[in-house]
PDB file of C-alpha atoms in Angstrom:
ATOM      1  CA  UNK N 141       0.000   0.000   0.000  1.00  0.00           C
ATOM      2  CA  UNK N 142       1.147   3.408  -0.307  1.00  0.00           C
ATOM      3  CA  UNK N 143       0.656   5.642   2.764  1.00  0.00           C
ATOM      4  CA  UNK N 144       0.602   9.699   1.802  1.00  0.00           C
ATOM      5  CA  UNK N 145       2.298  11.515   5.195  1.00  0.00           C
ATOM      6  CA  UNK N 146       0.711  14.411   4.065  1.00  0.00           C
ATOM      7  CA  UNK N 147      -2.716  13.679   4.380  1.00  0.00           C
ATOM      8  CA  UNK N 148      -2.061  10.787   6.905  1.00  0.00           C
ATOM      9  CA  UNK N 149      -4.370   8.367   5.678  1.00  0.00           C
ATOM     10  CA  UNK N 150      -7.739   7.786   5.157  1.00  0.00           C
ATOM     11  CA  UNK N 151     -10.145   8.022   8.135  1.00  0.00           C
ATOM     12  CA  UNK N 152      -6.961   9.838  10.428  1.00  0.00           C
ATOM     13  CA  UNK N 153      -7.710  12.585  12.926  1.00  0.00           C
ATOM     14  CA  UNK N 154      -6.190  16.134  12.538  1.00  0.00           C
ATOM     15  CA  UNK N 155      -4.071  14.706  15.395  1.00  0.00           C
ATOM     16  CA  UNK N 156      -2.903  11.543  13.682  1.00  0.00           C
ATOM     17  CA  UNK N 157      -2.518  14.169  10.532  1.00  0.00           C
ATOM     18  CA  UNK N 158      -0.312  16.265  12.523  1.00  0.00           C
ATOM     19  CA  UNK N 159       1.877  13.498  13.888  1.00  0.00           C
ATOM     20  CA  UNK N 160       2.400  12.013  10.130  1.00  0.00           C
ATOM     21  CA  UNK N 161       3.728  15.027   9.347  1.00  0.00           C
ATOM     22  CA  UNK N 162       5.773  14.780  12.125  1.00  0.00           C
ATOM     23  CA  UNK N 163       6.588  11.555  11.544  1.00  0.00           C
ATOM     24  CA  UNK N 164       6.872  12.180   7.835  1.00  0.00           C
ATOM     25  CA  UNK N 165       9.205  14.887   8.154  1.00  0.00           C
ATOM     26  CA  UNK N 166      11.570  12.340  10.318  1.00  0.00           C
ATOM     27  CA  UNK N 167      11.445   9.326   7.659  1.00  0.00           C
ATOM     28  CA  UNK N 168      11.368  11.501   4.259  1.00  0.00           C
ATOM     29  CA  UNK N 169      10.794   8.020   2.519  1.00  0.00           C
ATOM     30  CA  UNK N 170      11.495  10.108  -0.932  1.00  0.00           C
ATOM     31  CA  UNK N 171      14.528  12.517  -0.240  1.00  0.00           C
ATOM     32  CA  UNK N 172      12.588  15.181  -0.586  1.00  0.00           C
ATOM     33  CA  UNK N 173      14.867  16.618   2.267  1.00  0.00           C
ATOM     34  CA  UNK N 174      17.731  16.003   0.203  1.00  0.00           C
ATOM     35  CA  UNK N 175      18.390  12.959   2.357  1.00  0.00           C
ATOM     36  CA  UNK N 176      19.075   9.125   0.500  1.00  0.00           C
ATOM     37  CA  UNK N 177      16.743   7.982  -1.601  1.00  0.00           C
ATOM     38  CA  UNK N 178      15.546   4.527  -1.830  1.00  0.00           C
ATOM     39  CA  UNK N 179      12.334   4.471   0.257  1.00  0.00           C
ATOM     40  CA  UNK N 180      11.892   1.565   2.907  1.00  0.00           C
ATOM     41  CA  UNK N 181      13.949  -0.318   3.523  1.00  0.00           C
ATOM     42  CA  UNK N 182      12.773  -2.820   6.328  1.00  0.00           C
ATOM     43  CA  UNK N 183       9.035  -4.104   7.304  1.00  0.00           C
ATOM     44  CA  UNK N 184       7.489  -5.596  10.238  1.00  0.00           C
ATOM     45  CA  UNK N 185       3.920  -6.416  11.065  1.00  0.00           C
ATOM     46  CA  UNK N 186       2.235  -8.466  14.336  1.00  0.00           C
ATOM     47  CA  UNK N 187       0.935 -11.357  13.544  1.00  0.00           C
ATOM     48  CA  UNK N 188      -2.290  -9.586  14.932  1.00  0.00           C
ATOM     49  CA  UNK N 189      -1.516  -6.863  11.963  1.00  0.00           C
ATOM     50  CA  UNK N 190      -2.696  -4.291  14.190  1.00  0.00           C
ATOM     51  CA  UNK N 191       1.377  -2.720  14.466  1.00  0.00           C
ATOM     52  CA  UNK N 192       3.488  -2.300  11.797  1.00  0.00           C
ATOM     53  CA  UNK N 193       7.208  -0.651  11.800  1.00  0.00           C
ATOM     54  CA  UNK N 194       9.244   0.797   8.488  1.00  0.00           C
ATOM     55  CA  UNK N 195      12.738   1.818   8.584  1.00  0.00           C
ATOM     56  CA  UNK N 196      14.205   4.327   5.963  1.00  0.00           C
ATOM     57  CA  UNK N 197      15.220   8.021   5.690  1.00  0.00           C
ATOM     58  CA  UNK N 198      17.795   9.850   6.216  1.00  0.00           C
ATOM     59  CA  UNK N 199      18.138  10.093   9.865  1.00  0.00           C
ATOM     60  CA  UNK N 200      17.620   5.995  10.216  1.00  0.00           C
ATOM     61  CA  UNK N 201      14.808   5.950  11.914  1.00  0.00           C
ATOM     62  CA  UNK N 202      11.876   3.177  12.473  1.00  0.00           C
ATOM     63  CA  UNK N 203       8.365   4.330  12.470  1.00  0.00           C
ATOM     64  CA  UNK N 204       5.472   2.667  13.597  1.00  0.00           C
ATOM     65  CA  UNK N 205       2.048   2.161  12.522  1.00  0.00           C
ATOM     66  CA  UNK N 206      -1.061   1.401  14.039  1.00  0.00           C
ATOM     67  CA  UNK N 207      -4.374   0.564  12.742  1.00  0.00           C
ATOM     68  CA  UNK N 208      -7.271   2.962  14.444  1.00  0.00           C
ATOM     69  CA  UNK N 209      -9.193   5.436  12.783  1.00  0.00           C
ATOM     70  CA  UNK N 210     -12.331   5.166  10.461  1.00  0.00           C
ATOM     71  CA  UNK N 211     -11.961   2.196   8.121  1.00  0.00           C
ATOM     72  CA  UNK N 212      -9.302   1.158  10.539  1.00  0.00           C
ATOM     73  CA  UNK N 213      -7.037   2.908   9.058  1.00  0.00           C
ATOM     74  CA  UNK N 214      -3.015   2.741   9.620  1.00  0.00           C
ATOM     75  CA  UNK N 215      -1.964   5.560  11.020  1.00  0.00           C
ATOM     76  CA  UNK N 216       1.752   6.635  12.274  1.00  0.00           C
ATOM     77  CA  UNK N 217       1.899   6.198  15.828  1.00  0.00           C
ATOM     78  CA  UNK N 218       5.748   6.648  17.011  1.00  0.00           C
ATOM     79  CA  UNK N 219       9.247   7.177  16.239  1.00  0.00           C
ATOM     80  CA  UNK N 220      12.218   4.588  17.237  1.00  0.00           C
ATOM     81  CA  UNK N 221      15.512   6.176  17.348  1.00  0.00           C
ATOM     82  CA  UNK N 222      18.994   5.083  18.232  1.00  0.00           C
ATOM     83  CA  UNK N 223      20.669   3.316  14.755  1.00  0.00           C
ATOM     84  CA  UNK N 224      23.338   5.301  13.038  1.00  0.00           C
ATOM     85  CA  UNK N 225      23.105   3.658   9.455  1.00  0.00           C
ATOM     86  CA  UNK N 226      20.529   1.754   7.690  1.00  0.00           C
ATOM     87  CA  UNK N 227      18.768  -0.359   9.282  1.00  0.00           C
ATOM     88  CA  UNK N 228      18.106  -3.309   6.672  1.00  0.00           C
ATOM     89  CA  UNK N 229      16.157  -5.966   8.880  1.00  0.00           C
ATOM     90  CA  UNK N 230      13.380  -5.705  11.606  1.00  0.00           C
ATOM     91  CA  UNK N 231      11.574  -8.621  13.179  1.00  0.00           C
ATOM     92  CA  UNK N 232       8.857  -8.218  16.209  1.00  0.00           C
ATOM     93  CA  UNK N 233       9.187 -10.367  19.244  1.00  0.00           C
ATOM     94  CA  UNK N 234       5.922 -10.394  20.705  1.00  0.00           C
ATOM     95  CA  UNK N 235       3.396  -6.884  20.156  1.00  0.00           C
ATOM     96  CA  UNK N 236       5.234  -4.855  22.655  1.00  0.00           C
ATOM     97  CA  UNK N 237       9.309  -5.385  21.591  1.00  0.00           C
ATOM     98  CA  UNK N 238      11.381  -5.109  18.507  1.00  0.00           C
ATOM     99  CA  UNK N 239      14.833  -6.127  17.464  1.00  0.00           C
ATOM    100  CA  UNK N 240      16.149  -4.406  14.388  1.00  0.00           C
ATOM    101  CA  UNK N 241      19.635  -4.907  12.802  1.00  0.00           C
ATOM    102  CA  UNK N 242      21.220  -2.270  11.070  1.00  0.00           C
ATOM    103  CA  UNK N 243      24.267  -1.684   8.832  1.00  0.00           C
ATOM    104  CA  UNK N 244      25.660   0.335  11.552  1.00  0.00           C
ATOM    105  CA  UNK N 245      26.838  -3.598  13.253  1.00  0.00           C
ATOM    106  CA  UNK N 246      24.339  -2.991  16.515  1.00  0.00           C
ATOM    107  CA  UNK N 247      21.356  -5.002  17.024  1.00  0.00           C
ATOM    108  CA  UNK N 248      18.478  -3.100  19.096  1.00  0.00           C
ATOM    109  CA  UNK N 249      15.687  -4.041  20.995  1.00  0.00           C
ATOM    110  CA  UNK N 250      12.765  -1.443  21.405  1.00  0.00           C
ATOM    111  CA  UNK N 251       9.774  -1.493  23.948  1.00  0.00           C
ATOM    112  CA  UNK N 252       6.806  -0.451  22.127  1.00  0.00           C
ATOM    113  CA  UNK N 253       4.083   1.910  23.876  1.00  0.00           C
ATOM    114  CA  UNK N 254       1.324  -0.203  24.839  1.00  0.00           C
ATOM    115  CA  UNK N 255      -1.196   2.160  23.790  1.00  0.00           C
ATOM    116  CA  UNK N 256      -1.037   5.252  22.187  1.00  0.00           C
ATOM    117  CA  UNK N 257      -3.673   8.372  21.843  1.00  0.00           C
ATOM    118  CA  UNK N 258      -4.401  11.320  19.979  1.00  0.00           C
ATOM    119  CA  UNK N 259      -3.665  13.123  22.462  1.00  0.00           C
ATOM    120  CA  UNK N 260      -0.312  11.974  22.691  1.00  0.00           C
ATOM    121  CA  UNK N 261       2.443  13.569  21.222  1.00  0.00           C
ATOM    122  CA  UNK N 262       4.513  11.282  18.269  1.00  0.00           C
ATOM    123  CA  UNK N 263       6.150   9.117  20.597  1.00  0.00           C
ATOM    124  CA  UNK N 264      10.401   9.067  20.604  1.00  0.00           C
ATOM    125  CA  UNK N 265      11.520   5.510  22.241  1.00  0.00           C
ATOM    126  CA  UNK N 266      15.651   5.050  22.388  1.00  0.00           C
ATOM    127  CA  UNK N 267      16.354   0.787  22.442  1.00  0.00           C
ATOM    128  CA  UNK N 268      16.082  -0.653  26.021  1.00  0.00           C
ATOM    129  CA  UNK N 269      19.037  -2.770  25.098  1.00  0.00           C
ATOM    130  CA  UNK N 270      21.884  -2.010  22.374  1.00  0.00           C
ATOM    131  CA  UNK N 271      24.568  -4.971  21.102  1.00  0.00           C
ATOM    132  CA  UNK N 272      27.160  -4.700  18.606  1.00  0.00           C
ATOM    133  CA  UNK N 273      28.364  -8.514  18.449  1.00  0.00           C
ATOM    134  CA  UNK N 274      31.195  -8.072  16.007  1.00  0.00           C
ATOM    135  CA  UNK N 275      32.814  -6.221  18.656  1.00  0.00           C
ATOM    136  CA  UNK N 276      36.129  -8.202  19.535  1.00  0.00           C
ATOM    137  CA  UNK N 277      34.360 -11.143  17.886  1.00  0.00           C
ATOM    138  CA  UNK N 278      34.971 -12.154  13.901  1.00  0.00           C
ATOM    139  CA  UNK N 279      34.798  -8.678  12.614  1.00  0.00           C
ATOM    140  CA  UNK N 280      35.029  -4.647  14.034  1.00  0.00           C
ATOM    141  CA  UNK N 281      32.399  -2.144  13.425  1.00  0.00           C
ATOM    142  CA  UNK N 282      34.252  -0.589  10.278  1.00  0.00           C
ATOM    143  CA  UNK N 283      34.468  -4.180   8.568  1.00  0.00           C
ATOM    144  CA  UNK N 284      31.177  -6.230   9.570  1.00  0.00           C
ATOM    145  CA  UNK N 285      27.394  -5.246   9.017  1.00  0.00           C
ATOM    146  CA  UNK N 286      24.352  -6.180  10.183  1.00  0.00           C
ATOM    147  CA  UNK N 287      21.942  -7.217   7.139  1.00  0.00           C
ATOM    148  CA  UNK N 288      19.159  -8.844   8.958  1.00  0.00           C
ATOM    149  CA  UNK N 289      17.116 -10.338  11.973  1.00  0.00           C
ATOM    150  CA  UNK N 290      14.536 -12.745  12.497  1.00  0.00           C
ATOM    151  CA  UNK N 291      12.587 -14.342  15.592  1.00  0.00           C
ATOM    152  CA  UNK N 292      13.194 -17.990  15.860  1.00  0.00           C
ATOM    153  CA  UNK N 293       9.832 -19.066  18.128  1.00  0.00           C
ATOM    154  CA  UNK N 294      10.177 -22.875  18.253  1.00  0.00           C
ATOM    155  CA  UNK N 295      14.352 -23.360  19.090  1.00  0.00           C
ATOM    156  CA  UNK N 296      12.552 -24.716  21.896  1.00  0.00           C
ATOM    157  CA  UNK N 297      12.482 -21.195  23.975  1.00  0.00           C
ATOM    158  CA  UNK N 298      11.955 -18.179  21.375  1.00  0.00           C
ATOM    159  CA  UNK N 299      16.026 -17.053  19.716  1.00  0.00           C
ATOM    160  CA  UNK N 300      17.074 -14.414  17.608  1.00  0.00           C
ATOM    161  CA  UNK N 301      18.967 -15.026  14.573  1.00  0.00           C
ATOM    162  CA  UNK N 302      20.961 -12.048  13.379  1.00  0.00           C
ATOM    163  CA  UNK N 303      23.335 -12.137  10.120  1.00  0.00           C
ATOM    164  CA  UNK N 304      26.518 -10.170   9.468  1.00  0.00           C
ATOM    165  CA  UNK N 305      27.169  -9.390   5.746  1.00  0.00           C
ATOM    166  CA  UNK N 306      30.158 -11.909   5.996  1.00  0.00           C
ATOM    167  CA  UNK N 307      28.032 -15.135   6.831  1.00  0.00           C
ATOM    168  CA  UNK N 308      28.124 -15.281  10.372  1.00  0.00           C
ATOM    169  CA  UNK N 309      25.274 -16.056  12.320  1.00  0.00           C
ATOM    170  CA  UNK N 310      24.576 -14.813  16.099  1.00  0.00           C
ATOM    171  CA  UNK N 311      21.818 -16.819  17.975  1.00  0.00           C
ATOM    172  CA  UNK N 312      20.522 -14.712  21.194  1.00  0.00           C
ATOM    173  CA  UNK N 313      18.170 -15.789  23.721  1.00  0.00           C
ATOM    174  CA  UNK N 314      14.450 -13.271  23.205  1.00  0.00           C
ATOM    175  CA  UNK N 315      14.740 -13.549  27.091  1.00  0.00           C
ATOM    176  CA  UNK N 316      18.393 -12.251  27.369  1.00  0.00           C
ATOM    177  CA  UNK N 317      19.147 -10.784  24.145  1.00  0.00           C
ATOM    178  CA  UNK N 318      22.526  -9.153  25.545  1.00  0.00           C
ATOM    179  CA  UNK N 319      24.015 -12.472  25.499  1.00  0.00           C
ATOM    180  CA  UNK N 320      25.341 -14.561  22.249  1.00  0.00           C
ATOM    181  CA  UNK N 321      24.053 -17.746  23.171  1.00  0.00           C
ATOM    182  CA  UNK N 322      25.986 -19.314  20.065  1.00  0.00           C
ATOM    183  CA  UNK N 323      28.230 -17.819  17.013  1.00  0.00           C
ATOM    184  CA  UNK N 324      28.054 -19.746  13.371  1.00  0.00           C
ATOM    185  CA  UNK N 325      30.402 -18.962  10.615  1.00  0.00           C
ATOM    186  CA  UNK N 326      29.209 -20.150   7.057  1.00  0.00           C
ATOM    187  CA  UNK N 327      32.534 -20.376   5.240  1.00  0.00           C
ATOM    188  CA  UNK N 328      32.448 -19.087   1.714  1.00  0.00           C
ATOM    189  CA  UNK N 329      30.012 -16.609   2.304  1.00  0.00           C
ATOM    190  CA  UNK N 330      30.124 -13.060   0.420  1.00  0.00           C
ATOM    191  CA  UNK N 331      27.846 -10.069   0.707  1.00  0.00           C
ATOM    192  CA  UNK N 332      25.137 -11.768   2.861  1.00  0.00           C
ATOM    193  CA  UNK N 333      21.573 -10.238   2.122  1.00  0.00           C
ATOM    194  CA  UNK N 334      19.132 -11.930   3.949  1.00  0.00           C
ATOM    195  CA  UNK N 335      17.212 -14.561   6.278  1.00  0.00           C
ATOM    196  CA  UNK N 336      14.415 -16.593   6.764  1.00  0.00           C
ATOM    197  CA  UNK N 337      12.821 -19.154   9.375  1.00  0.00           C
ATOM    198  CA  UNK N 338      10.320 -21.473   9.701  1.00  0.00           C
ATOM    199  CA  UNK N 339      10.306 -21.412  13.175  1.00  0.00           C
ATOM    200  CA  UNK N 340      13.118 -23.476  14.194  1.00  0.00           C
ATOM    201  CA  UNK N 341      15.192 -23.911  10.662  1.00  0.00           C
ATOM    202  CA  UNK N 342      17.554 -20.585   9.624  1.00  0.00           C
ATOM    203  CA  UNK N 343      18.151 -19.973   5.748  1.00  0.00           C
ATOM    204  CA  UNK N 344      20.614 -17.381   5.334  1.00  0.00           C
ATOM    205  CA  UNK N 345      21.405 -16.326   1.643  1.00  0.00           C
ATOM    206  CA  UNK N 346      24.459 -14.582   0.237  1.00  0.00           C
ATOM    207  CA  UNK N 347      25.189 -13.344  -3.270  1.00  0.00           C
ATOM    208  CA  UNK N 348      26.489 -16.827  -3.919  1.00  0.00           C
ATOM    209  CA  UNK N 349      25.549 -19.264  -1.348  1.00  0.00           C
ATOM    210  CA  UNK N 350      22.680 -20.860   0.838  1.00  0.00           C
ATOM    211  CA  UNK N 351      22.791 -21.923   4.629  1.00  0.00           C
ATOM    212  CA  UNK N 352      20.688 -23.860   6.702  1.00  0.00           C
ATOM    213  CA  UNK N 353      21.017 -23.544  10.536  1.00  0.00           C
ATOM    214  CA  UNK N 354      18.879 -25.690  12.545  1.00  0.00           C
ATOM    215  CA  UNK N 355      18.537 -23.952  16.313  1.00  0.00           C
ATOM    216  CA  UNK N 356      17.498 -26.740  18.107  1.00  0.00           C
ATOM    217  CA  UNK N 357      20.524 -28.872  17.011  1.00  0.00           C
ATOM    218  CA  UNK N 358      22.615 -26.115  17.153  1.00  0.00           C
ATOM    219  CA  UNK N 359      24.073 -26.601  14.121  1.00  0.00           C
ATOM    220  CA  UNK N 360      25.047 -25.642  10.571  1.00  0.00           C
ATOM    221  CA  UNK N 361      22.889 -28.499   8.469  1.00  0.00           C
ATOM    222  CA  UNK N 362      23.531 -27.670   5.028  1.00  0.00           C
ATOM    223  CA  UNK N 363      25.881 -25.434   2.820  1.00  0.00           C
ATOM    224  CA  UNK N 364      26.233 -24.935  -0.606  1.00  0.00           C
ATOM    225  CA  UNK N 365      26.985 -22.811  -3.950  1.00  0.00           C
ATOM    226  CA  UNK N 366      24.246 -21.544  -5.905  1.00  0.00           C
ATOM    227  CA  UNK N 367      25.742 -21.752  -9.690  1.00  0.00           C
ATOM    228  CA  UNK N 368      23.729 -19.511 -12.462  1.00  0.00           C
ATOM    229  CA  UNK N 369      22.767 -21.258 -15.858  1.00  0.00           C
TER     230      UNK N 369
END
């Protein structure tokens, strides 16, 4: 769908109109602010669909969605700040919390507002918990980037899987996301791009491999070259 900022949706209050243009202002989806163009870059929604979060813009920011209004409507709701570059993946882990992975090699979790009003003011959150897990790991800052996150719900407790453009693979505990519970290198890996789950199988793809991590084993289970014809 394509949501206009400037009118702020069909069936949105003055006040929800005043916050997308707020919020608007703070994502710029199409430069128009001189900032990078490219438009979203990273999407999100509850299984619920009643919250969804886009990343993009100039000033890296995540803003959320809500659906309220008449015609329930999605409306912009809030602001998430804190990333420094790009943030290229986004995954919710229950209606309240997000993690989002960013180019900037930090993994953040936000805490959502549990409700929010038109009488509220765009809400501003800053991450409740910040991790950059290349530090003094496989890679620094300058050299690894994040390119992706994804909630693994059935591992048998709920785990994050986070990717690093150069194949490696950081499994955190939801519950204790400050911690890398374990570290998995796909060897051969260049420019990694994205991930996927099932719920307890990770497929990580790169520009010219595929991996398959299984969390419950805690293992790498398959590897191998993807040849063009």
């Amino acid at each position: 769908f394509r949501f206009d900022f400037r009118r702020g949706g069909r069936g949105a209050s003055a006040r929800r109109r005043e916050i997308a243009m707020d919020l608007g202002a703070a994502m710029d989806f199409g430069g128009a602010r001189g900032g990078a163009r490219g438009g979203a870059r990273a999407i999100a929604q509850t299984k619920t669909r009643d919250r969804l979060c886009v990343s993009g813009g100039p000033g890296h920011d995540i803003v959320g969605f809500e659906r309220g209004g008449e015609g329930d409507a999605i409306v912009p709701a809030y602001a998430l700040r804190g990333h420094e570059d790009v943030v290229f993946g986004m995954d919710f882990i229950h209606r309240d919390a997000l993690a989002s992975a960013s180019r900037d090699g930090s993994l953040r979790i936000f805490r959502l507002p549990r409700e929010t009003s038109e009488e509220e003011c765009a809400v501003c959150a800053s991450p409740v918990v910040s991790i950059e897990p290349t530090r003094g790991g496989c890679g620094s800052r300058s050299s690894e980037k994040l390119r992706g996150v994804k909630l693994v719900y059935d591992a048998p407790s709920p785990q994050l899987a986070t990717i690093s453009s150069s194949g490696t693979v950081y499994q955190f505990d939801a519950s204790t996301p400050h911690v890398v519970s374990q570290e998995y290198k796909l060897r051969g890996f260049a420019e990694t791009s994205c991930v996927a789950t099932d719920g307890r199988v990770v497929a990580v793809g790169s520009r010219a491999h595929i991996g398959l991590i299984d969390f419950r084993m805690r293992e790498v289970v398959a590897s191998f070259a993807v040849h063009s014809t």
